[in-house]
Rosetta silent file (secondary structure, phi, psi, omega in degrees, C-alpha in Angstrom):
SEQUENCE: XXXXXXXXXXXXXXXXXXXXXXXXXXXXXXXXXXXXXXXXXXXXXXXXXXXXXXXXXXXXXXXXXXXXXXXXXXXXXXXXXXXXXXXXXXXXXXXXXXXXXXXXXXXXXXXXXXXX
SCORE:     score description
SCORE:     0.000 S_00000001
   1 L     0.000  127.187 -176.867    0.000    0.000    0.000 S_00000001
   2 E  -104.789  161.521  153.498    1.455    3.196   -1.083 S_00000001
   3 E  -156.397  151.894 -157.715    0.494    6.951    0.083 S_00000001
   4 E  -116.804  110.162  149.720    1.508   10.057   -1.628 S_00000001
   5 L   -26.427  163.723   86.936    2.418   12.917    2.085 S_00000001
   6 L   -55.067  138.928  173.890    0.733   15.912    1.411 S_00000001
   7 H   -35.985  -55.203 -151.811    3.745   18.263    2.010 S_00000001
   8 H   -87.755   41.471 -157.528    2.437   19.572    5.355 S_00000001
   9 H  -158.309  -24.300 -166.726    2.285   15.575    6.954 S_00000001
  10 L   -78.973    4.742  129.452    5.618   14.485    5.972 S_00000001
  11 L   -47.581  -47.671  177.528    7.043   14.915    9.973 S_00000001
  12 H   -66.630  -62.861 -157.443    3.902   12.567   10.661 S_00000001
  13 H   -49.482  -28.654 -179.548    3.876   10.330    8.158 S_00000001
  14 H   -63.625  -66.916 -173.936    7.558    9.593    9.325 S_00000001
  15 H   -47.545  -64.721  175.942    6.271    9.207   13.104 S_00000001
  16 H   -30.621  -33.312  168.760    3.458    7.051   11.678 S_00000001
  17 H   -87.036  -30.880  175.557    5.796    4.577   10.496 S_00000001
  18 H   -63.048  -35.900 -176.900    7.892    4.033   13.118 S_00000001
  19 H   -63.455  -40.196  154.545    4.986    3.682   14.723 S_00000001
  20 H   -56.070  -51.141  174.650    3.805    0.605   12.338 S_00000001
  21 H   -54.549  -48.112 -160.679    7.473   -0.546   12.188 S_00000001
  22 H   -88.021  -24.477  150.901    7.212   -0.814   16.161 S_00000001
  23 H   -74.721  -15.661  167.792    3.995   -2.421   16.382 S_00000001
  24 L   106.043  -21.473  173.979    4.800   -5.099   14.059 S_00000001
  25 H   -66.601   -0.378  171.496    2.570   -4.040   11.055 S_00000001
  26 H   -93.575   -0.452 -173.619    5.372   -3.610    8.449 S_00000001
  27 H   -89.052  -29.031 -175.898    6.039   -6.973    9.053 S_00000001
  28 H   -97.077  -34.509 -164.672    2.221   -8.175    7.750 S_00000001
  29 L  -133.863  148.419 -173.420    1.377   -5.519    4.980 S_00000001
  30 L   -86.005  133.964  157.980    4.134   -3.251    2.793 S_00000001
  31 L  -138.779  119.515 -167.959    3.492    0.297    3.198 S_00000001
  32 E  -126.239  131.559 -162.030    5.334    3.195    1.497 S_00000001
  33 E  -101.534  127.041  147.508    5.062    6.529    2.237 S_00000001
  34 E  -146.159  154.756 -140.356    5.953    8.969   -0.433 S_00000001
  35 L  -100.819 -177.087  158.729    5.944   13.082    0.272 S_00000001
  36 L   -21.071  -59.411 -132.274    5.602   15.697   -2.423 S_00000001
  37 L   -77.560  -83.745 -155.593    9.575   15.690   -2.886 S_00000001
  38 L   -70.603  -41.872 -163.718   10.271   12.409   -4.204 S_00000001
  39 L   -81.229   16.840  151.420    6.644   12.522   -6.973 S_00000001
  40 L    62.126   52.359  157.598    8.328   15.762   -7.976 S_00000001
  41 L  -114.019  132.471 -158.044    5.119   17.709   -6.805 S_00000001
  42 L   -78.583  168.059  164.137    4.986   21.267   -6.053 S_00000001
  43 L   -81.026    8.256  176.978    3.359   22.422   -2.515 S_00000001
  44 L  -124.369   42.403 -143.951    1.111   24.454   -4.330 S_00000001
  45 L   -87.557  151.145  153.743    0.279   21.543   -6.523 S_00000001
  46 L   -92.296  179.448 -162.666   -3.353   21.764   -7.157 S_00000001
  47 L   -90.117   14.960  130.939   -6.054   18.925   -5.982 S_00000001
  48 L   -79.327  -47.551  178.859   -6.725   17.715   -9.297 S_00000001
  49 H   -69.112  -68.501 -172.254   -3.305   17.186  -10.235 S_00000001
  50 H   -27.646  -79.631 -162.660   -2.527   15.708   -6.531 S_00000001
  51 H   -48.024  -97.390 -160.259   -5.824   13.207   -6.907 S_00000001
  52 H   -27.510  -57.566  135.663   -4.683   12.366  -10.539 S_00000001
  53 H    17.763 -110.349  174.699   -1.515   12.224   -9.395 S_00000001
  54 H   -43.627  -41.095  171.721   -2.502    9.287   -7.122 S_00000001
  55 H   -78.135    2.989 -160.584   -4.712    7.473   -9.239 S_00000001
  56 H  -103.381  -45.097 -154.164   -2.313    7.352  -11.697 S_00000001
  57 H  -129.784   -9.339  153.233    0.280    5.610   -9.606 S_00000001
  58 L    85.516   71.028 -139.555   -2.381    3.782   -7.505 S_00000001
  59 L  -148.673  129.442  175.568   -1.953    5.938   -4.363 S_00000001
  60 L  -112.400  120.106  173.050   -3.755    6.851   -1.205 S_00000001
  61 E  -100.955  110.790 -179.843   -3.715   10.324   -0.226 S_00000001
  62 L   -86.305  116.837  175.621   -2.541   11.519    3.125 S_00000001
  63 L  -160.218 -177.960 -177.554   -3.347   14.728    3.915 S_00000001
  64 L  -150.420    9.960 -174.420   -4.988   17.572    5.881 S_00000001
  65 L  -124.061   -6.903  168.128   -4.675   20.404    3.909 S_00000001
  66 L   -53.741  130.361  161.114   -7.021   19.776    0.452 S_00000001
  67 L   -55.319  166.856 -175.653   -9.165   22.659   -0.416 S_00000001
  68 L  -121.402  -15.145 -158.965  -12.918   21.781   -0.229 S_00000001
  69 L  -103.099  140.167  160.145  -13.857   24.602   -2.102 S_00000001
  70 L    88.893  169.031 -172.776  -14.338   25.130   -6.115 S_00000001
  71 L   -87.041    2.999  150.622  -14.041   22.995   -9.446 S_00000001
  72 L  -104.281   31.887  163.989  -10.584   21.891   -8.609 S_00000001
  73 L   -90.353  145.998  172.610  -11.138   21.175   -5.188 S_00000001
  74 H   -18.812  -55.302 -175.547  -10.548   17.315   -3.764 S_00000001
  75 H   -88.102   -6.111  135.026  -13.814   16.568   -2.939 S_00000001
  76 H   -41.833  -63.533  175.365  -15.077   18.211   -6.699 S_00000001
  77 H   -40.547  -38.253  178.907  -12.745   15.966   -7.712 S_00000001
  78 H   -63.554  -90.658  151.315  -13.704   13.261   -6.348 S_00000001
  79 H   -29.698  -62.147  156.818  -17.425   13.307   -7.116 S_00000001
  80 H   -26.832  -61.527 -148.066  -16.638   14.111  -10.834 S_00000001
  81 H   -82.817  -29.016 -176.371  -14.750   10.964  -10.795 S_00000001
  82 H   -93.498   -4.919  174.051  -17.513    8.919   -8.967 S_00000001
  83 H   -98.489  -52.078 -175.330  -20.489   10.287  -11.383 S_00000001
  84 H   -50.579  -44.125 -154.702  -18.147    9.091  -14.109 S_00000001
  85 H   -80.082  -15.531  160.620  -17.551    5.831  -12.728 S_00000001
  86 H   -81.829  -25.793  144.431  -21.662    5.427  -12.239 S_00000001
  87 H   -19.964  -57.588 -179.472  -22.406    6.769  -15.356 S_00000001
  88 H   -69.436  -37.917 -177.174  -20.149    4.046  -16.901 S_00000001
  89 H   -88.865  -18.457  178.057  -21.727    0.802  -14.806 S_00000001
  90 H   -68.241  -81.962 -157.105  -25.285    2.321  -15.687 S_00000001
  91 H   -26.206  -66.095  176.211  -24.221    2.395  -19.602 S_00000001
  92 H   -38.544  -25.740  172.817  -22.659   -1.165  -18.847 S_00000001
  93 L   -77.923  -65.378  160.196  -25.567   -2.273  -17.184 S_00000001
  94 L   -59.115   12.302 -117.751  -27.877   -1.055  -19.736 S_00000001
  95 L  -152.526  -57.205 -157.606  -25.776   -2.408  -22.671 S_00000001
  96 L   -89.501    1.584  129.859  -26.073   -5.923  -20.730 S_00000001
  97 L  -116.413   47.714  152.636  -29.901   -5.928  -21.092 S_00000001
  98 L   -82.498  -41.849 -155.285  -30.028   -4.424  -24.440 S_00000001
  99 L   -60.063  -43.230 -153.237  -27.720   -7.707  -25.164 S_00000001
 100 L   -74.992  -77.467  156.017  -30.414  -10.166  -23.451 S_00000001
 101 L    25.521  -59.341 -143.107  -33.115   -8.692  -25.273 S_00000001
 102 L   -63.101  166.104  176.926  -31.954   -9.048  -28.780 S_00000001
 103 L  -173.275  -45.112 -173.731  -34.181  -11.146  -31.220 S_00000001
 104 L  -139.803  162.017 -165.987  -33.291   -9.190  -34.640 S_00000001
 105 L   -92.829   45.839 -174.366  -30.941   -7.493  -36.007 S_00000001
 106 L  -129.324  -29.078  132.136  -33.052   -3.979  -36.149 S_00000001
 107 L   -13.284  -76.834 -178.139  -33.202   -4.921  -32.352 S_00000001
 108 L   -76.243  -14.616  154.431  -29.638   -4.196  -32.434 S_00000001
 109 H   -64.039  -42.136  164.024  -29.823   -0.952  -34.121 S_00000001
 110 H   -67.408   -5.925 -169.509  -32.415    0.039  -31.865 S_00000001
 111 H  -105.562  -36.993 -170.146  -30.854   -0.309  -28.809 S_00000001
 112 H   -72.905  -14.607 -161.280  -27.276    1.538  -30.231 S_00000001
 113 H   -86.016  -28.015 -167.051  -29.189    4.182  -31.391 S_00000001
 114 H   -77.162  -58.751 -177.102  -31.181    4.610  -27.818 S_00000001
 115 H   -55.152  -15.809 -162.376  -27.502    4.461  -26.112 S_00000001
 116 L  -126.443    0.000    0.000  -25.867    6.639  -28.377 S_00000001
């Protein structure tokens, strides 16, 4: 499990691991910490780029400092990305009874034309 610091956490994120290391949890699950620094991210990176960022590289983001506010804030971000991802499992869903459906092939024109 990786997580990308937000710059103003990387003093924790350090204490957090020792704290894992000393409890015995680095021993059951790999965890990697990595700040700002090393992903060659600025500290005024914005929260679209951060979140992309992370999903890009398969990432968990620790932080305490994402705006809240606006169309590039984190949690805008977020939502966009979770309307896409229902948006996509409807179409898939609907797709996968258009499929069951089928009897002719003017069927299948009717149904790409209704999805499309």
């Amino acid at each position: 499990m990786t997580f990308l610091v937000d710059f103003n956490l990387d003093g924790y994120a350090l204490l957090f691991l020792g704290i894992l290391t000393k409890i015995g949890w680095l021993e059951l699950v790999s965890i990697r910490f990595v700040t700002f620094r090393e992903a060659r991210l600025l500290m005024d990176a914005s929260d679209r780029l951060v979140w992309c960022y992370a999903q890009e590289n398969q990432m968990m983001i620790l932080t305490a400092n994402r705006n809240m506010k606006g169309e590039d804030s984190l949690k805008q971000v977020m939502l966009h990305r979770k309307i896409q991802q229902i948006r996509f499992l409807y179409w898939q869903l609907q797709i996968s009874i258009a499929l069951t459906n089928l009897t002719t092939e003017s069927d299948v024109l009717s149904i790409l034309l209704r999805l499309f």
